[in-house]
Coordinates of C-alpha atoms in Angstrom, one line a residue:
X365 CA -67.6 -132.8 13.4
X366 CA -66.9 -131.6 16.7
X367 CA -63.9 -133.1 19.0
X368 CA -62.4 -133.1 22.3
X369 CA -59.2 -133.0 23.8
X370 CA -58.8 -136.4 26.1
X371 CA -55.3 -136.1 26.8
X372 CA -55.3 -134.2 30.2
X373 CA -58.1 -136.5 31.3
X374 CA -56.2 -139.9 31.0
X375 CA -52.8 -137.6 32.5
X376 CA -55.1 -137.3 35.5
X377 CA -56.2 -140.9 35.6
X378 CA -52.9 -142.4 35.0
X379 CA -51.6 -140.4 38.3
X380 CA -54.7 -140.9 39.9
X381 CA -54.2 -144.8 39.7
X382 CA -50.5 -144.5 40.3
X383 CA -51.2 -142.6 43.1
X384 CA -53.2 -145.5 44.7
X385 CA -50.9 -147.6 44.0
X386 CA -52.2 -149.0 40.8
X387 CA -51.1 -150.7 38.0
X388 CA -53.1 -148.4 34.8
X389 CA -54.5 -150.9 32.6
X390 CA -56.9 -150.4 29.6
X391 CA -59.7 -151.3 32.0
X392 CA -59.0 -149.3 34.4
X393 CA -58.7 -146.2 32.5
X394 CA -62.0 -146.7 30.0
X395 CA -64.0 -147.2 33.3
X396 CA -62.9 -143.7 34.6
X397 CA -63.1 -142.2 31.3
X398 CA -66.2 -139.7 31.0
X399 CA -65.9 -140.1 27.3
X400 CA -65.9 -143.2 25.3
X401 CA -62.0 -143.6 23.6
X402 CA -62.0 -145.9 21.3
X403 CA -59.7 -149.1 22.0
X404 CA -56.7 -148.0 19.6
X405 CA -56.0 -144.7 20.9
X406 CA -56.6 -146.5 24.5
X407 CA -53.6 -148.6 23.8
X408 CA -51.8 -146.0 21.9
X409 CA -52.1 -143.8 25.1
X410 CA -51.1 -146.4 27.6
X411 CA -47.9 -147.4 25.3
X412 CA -46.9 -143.8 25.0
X413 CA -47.1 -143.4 29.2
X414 CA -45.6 -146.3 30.1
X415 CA -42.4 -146.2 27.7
X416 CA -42.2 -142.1 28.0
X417 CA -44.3 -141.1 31.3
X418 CA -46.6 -138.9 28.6
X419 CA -49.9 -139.0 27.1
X420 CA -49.9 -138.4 23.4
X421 CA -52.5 -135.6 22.2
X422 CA -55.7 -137.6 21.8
X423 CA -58.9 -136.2 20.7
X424 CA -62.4 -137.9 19.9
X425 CA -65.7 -137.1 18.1
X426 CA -67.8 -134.6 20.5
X427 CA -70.8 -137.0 21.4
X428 CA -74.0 -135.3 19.9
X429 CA -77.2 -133.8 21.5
X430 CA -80.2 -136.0 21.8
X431 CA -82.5 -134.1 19.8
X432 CA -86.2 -134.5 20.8
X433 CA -88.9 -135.8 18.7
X434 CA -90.3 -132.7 18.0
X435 CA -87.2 -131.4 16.7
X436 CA -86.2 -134.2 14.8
X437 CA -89.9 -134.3 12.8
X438 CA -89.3 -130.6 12.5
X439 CA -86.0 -130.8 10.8
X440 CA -87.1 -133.4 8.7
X441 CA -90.4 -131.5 7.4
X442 CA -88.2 -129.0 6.8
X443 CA -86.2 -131.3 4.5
X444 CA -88.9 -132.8 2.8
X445 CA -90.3 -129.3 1.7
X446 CA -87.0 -128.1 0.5
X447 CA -86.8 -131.7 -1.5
X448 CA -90.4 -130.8 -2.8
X449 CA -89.7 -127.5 -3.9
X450 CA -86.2 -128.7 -6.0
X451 CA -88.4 -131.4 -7.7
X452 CA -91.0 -128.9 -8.9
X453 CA -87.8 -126.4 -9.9
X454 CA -86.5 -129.6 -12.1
X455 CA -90.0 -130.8 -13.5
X456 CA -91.1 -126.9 -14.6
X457 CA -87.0 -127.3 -16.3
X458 CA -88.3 -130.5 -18.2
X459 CA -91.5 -129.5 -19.1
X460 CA -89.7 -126.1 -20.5
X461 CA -87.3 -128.1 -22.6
X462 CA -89.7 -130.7 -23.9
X463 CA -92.3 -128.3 -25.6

């Protein structure tokens, strides 16, 4: 699973809202956020600047591609043959052991 670094980005929002003259609060900062943070590490983030004036290194799951339908029937034919052919591997196994 992929991840990115948020850290920087709530540095930047935290001055950014200090800057005009803001109180941060978790609202504030999840509606400026380009990447969902999940509530937790929200709270853990605005503790940290408020009682130390620094964002702890936060990082969240890298939001995945859309994939089309095409792709997705084509990756899942793809599966289903490789599932076929491991079923005929273990029933040619069986048949072997049972004569």
């Amino acid at each position: 699973m992929l991840t990115k670094d948020v850290s920087e980005e709530l540095k930047a929002i935290f001055a950014s809202l200090v800057a005009e003259g803001k109180e941060p609060s978790i609202a504030l900062v999840k509606s400026r956020l380009s990447t969902p943070v999940p509530m937790p590490a929200l709270i853990t983030a605005m503790r940290s600047w408020k009682n130390q004036a620094k964002v702890p290194k936060i990082e969240v799951a890298e939001p995945q591609q859309e994939q089309s339908n095409e792709q997705r029937i084509a990756t899942l034919e793809s599966q289903v043959t490789e599932l076929i052919n491991r079923v005929m591997k273990l029933e040619a196994k069986l048949a072997g052991k049972a004569e």
